[in-house]
Amino acid sequence: MSRINKNVVLALLTLASSAFLLFQLYYYKHYLSTKNGAGLSKSKGSRIGFDSTQWRAVKKFIMLTSNQNVPVFLIDPLILELINKNFEQVKNTSHGSTSQCKFFCVPRDFTAFALQYHLWKNEEGWFRIAENMGFQCLKIESKDPRLDGIDSLSGTEIPLHYICKLATHAIHLVVFHERSGNYLWHGHLRLKEHIDRKFVPFRKLQFGRYPGAFDRPELQQVTVDGLEVLIPKDPMHFVEEVPHSRFIECRYKEARAFFQQYLDDNTVEAVAFRKSAKELLQLAAKTLNKLGVPFWLSSGTCLGWYRQCNIIPYSKDVDLGIFIQDYKSDIILAFQDAGLPLKHKFGKVEDSLELSFQGKDDVKLDIFFFYEETDHMWNGGTQAKTGKKFKYLFPKFTLCWTEFVDMKVHVPCETLEYIEANYGPSPEILYIGRLAWERTHHSEGSLLVK
């Protein structure tokens, strides 16, 4: 009997211990974890963030490009802005030490990267490997505009954009190409008929709505959300370029047609003038860029770009436009220090300012300052002999980048309207010869006398 009692007691003790253990687990789960839930869930959420769809897609993309030596760098404006705001923290973060996912874990459809095409050695092989790793990739190609001026090479296609999707997140890889003005250019993302418009939400892309031009960025490597990525050394400079990056090409085909009808002037004098004018334009651009003053090709220089993709050899000057709000008081001194003495100053800052500087070989630099009204813009003009003043009216315009005599420069995006406002609404302006150009250039056109 006593032996049975001992076994019963032992069983009861075991059962009681088990029940107490189960109660402890239940109490911890439903009470203590609730009490401390905020801190625990925050920690857990941070770790879970590293498994987000976007972070996994970016991680896999970086692994892919790193293994294949594809020189990509981050250009996503939203993420670059976040990095810039937390730059000291990012700069001091070592690989793998990040405890929170701050940059690549925000739910988004795209993350934008770029590469410089001339540094890419194995394009086709990379494309196949990406698909083997689970990415669905779309390649956007179009003709190379750099070859449009060469009959035998025009129409040659080059890659412009890659869209690589993993699950619900896509990497937009923008392909930058070198241009002769020592800058980077990307093309328009134009979908061809056979491409599935539902592949990704293309309208949300921040790059490719139009061609773009950017300064060549210096790059640095940082650790972002535990991933090693290259970014522009000055992230905000790149971000600020994005909304003003629109690029328009010179009309090479129309320029060839122009020279078929009107032979190009290749005399010794014309060649010498173009050389001097190009050097003057380069010097003017260097001086204004150093001052931080934006400018654009104006008057006859703009006409030469639009009509024949070159400097008009009998124009005798280089013409630039500047918005009056960008005027700086030391602009005259800066040009004089650059070796360009002031030849004329017409008007004043408040009204009709125009500056003229003397370059070498009798080539002149004319700078016209533009004033904005409610529904139009204007610049002043003064006859040197009589002092009579004019007001040249222009429809409002915006600025685009273009390439001119191996330089990245601005022109009005609405170029034809700008030229017609300058020379009158005559289509002949695009196909005139020297005498007609001189008559038009020195006429009063559609001016208002002040």
PDB file of C-alpha atoms in Angstrom, residues 52 107 180 196 211 228 330 335 344 391 406 416 428:
ATOM      1  CA  SER A  52      11.003  43.026 -47.585  1.00  0.00           C
ATOM      2  CA  PRO A 107       7.236  49.808 -50.233  1.00  0.00           C
ATOM      3  CA  SER A 180      31.825  64.266 -76.720  1.00  0.00           C
ATOM      4  CA  ASP A 196       3.893  44.243 -72.704  1.00  0.00           C
ATOM      5  CA  PRO A 211      16.393  61.917 -72.926  1.00  0.00           C
ATOM      6  CA  GLU A 228      27.506  47.918 -50.339  1.00  0.00           C
ATOM      7  CA  ASP A 330      30.883  90.659 -60.616  1.00  0.00           C
ATOM      8  CA  PHE A 335      34.975  88.200 -68.023  1.00  0.00           C
ATOM      9  CA  HIS A 344      29.654  97.815 -74.809  1.00  0.00           C
ATOM     10  CA  LYS A 391      11.968  95.541 -76.737  1.00  0.00           C
ATOM     11  CA  ASP A 406      31.429  69.322 -78.542  1.00  0.00           C
ATOM     12  CA  LEU A 416      11.442  77.088 -83.215  1.00  0.00           C
ATOM     13  CA  GLU A 428      12.505  80.974 -94.889  1.00  0.00           C
TER      14      GLU A 428
END
